[in-house]
């Protein structure tokens, strides 16, 4: 009986620690874009400051999530063109006097991804949102507005990374 127990335990141990083949979606997206990526952000005339932030955030996401480097257009294995299409704020809750105290910021970002090796091009439109509270005031200051847009942009960028990873499968 102890021999069967040892064999069962050993087989269970092997099954428990064997690889299941799971790979994060960012790993698949990294294979799609390669090691060097060129990022081109088209500046939105209505919101130039957030367009610059978008370039910084997508460059950071490429480095952190895809483990790729931002490079020149000539040396890149992928080109990503990004444009902030729309920024909107909507009220979600009001206080007793009727002033809005809880908002949602929603952004729409258009991504155009080109693999320079295969010349395959895909275009995505991704939305991101961020809910925030204003506490005692009902005024959205510039700093609160920028922070809300940045957080919504991060969500849209994550959607882009996921979309590229899904299409590679």
Short mmCIF file of C-alpha atoms in Angstrom, two decimals:
data_model
loop_
_atom_site.label_atom_id
_atom_site.label_comp_id
_atom_site.label_asym_id
_atom_site.label_seq_id
_atom_site.Cartn_x
_atom_site.Cartn_y
_atom_site.Cartn_z
CA UNK A 1 0.00 0.00 0.00
CA UNK A 2 2.81 2.42 0.71
CA UNK A 3 4.27 1.81 -2.79
CA UNK A 4 0.99 2.84 -4.45
CA UNK A 5 0.81 5.88 -2.18
CA UNK A 6 4.35 6.93 -3.18
CA UNK A 7 3.61 6.52 -6.89
CA UNK A 8 0.34 8.44 -6.57
CA UNK A 9 2.06 11.19 -4.61
CA UNK A 10 4.88 11.41 -7.18
CA UNK A 11 2.47 11.57 -10.15
CA UNK A 12 0.38 14.19 -8.34
CA UNK A 13 3.52 16.19 -7.60
CA UNK A 14 4.54 16.08 -11.28
CA UNK A 15 1.11 17.16 -12.45
CA UNK A 16 1.02 19.97 -9.92
CA UNK A 17 4.33 21.47 -10.97
CA UNK A 18 4.27 20.79 -14.70
CA UNK A 19 3.78 23.74 -17.01
CA UNK A 20 0.25 24.35 -18.17
CA UNK A 21 1.26 26.33 -21.24
CA UNK A 22 -0.33 29.57 -20.08
CA UNK A 23 1.27 32.74 -21.38
CA UNK A 24 0.17 36.25 -20.47
CA UNK A 25 -1.41 38.26 -23.28
CA UNK A 26 1.41 40.81 -23.04
CA UNK A 27 3.88 38.03 -23.88
CA UNK A 28 1.97 37.27 -27.09
CA UNK A 29 1.73 40.97 -27.91
CA UNK A 30 5.50 41.31 -27.38
CA UNK A 31 6.09 38.59 -29.96
CA UNK A 32 3.88 40.49 -32.39
CA UNK A 33 5.59 43.87 -32.03
CA UNK A 34 9.15 42.63 -31.64
CA UNK A 35 12.00 44.24 -29.72
CA UNK A 36 11.99 47.71 -31.28
CA UNK A 37 8.90 49.85 -31.73
CA UNK A 38 8.47 53.30 -33.26
CA UNK A 39 5.69 55.41 -31.75
CA UNK A 40 4.12 58.29 -33.63
CA UNK A 41 1.50 60.37 -31.85
CA UNK A 42 -0.72 62.60 -33.90
CA UNK A 43 -1.36 65.73 -31.86
CA UNK A 44 -4.98 66.55 -31.19
CA UNK A 45 -5.45 70.28 -31.76
CA UNK A 46 -8.18 70.43 -29.10
CA UNK A 47 -6.05 68.70 -26.47
CA UNK A 48 -2.32 69.09 -27.24
CA UNK A 49 -1.15 68.60 -23.64
CA UNK A 50 -2.81 65.20 -23.33
CA UNK A 51 -1.47 64.14 -26.72
CA UNK A 52 2.05 64.63 -25.38
CA UNK A 53 1.11 62.67 -22.26
CA UNK A 54 -0.25 59.94 -24.52
CA UNK A 55 3.15 59.58 -26.20
CA UNK A 56 4.87 59.32 -22.83
CA UNK A 57 2.36 56.79 -21.52
CA UNK A 58 2.43 54.56 -24.60
CA UNK A 59 6.24 54.65 -24.67
CA UNK A 60 6.26 53.63 -21.01
CA UNK A 61 3.69 50.88 -21.65
CA UNK A 62 5.73 49.51 -24.55
CA UNK A 63 8.75 49.28 -22.29
CA UNK A 64 6.94 47.94 -19.20
CA UNK A 65 4.25 45.69 -20.66
CA UNK A 66 5.87 44.52 -23.90
CA UNK A 67 9.52 44.66 -22.81
CA UNK A 68 10.39 46.39 -26.07
CA UNK A 69 12.38 49.54 -26.71
CA UNK A 70 11.17 52.66 -28.47
CA UNK A 71 13.41 53.19 -31.50
CA UNK A 72 13.71 55.11 -34.73
CA UNK A 73 11.34 54.40 -37.58
CA UNK A 74 14.09 52.82 -39.72
CA UNK A 75 15.24 50.35 -37.01
CA UNK A 76 11.81 49.34 -35.74
CA UNK A 77 10.04 46.01 -36.12
CA UNK A 78 6.67 47.70 -35.59
CA UNK A 79 5.19 51.16 -36.02
CA UNK A 80 2.38 52.33 -33.78
CA UNK A 81 0.51 55.49 -34.73
CA UNK A 82 -1.67 56.86 -31.95
CA UNK A 83 -4.23 59.65 -31.87
CA UNK A 84 -6.42 60.86 -29.03
CA UNK A 85 -9.83 61.05 -30.70
CA UNK A 86 -12.15 62.15 -27.94
CA UNK A 87 -12.16 63.19 -24.28
CA UNK A 88 -15.41 63.50 -22.38
CA UNK A 89 -16.55 64.01 -18.81
CA UNK A 90 -19.93 63.00 -17.46
CA UNK A 91 -21.50 63.40 -14.06
CA UNK A 92 -22.25 60.19 -12.17
CA UNK A 93 -23.50 61.54 -8.83
CA UNK A 94 -24.64 64.79 -7.28
CA UNK A 95 -24.74 66.10 -3.74
CA UNK A 96 -27.90 67.31 -1.96
CA UNK A 97 -27.62 70.78 -3.46
CA UNK A 98 -27.43 69.45 -7.02
CA UNK A 99 -23.70 69.89 -7.68
CA UNK A 100 -21.85 67.03 -9.33
CA UNK A 101 -19.37 65.34 -7.02
CA UNK A 102 -18.54 62.12 -8.87
CA UNK A 103 -17.47 62.05 -12.52
CA UNK A 104 -16.38 59.69 -15.24
CA UNK A 105 -13.69 60.63 -17.74
CA UNK A 106 -13.90 58.67 -20.98
CA UNK A 107 -11.32 58.78 -23.76
CA UNK A 108 -11.25 57.24 -27.21
CA UNK A 109 -7.84 56.51 -28.70
CA UNK A 110 -7.16 55.31 -32.21
CA UNK A 111 -4.21 52.95 -32.71
CA UNK A 112 -2.74 52.01 -36.06
CA UNK A 113 -0.29 49.14 -35.74
CA UNK A 114 2.03 48.12 -38.62
CA UNK A 115 4.40 45.16 -38.53
CA UNK A 116 7.36 46.31 -40.65
CA UNK A 117 8.44 42.76 -41.48
CA UNK A 118 5.12 41.54 -42.88
CA UNK A 119 3.72 45.00 -43.74
CA UNK A 120 0.46 43.92 -42.09
CA UNK A 121 -1.51 46.87 -40.73
CA UNK A 122 -4.32 46.82 -38.19
CA UNK A 123 -6.33 49.71 -36.86
CA UNK A 124 -8.10 49.73 -33.48
CA UNK A 125 -10.19 52.23 -31.62
CA UNK A 126 -10.01 51.71 -27.87
CA UNK A 127 -11.90 53.39 -25.05
CA UNK A 128 -10.73 53.93 -21.53
CA UNK A 129 -12.48 55.43 -18.57
CA UNK A 130 -11.71 56.61 -15.08
CA UNK A 131 -14.19 57.40 -12.31
CA UNK A 132 -13.23 60.01 -9.74
CA UNK A 133 -14.67 61.99 -6.85
CA UNK A 134 -14.30 65.70 -6.23
CA UNK A 135 -15.07 65.46 -2.49
CA UNK A 136 -16.12 68.91 -1.20
CA UNK A 137 -15.86 70.86 -4.43
CA UNK A 138 -17.71 70.44 -7.69
CA UNK A 139 -15.04 72.08 -9.87
CA UNK A 140 -12.77 70.00 -12.08
CA UNK A 141 -9.37 71.68 -11.88
CA UNK A 142 -6.72 71.31 -14.58
CA UNK A 143 -4.66 68.94 -12.45
CA UNK A 144 -7.67 66.71 -11.69
CA UNK A 145 -8.64 66.76 -15.37
CA UNK A 146 -5.14 65.76 -16.50
CA UNK A 147 -4.91 62.97 -13.94
CA UNK A 148 -8.31 61.58 -14.96
CA UNK A 149 -7.37 61.64 -18.64
CA UNK A 150 -4.03 59.96 -17.92
CA UNK A 151 -5.72 57.16 -16.00
CA UNK A 152 -8.27 56.65 -18.79
CA UNK A 153 -5.43 56.63 -21.36
CA UNK A 154 -3.70 53.84 -19.44
CA UNK A 155 -6.84 51.74 -19.69
CA UNK A 156 -7.08 52.36 -23.45
CA UNK A 157 -3.40 51.41 -23.88
CA UNK A 158 -4.00 48.18 -21.95
CA UNK A 159 -6.88 47.47 -24.32
CA UNK A 160 -4.54 47.97 -27.27
CA UNK A 161 -1.92 45.59 -25.82
CA UNK A 162 -4.63 42.99 -25.24
CA UNK A 163 -6.02 43.39 -28.77
CA UNK A 164 -2.58 42.88 -30.36
CA UNK A 165 -1.97 39.83 -28.16
CA UNK A 166 -5.34 38.28 -29.03
CA UNK A 167 -4.84 38.71 -32.76
CA UNK A 168 -1.47 36.92 -32.62
CA UNK A 169 -2.96 33.71 -31.21
#
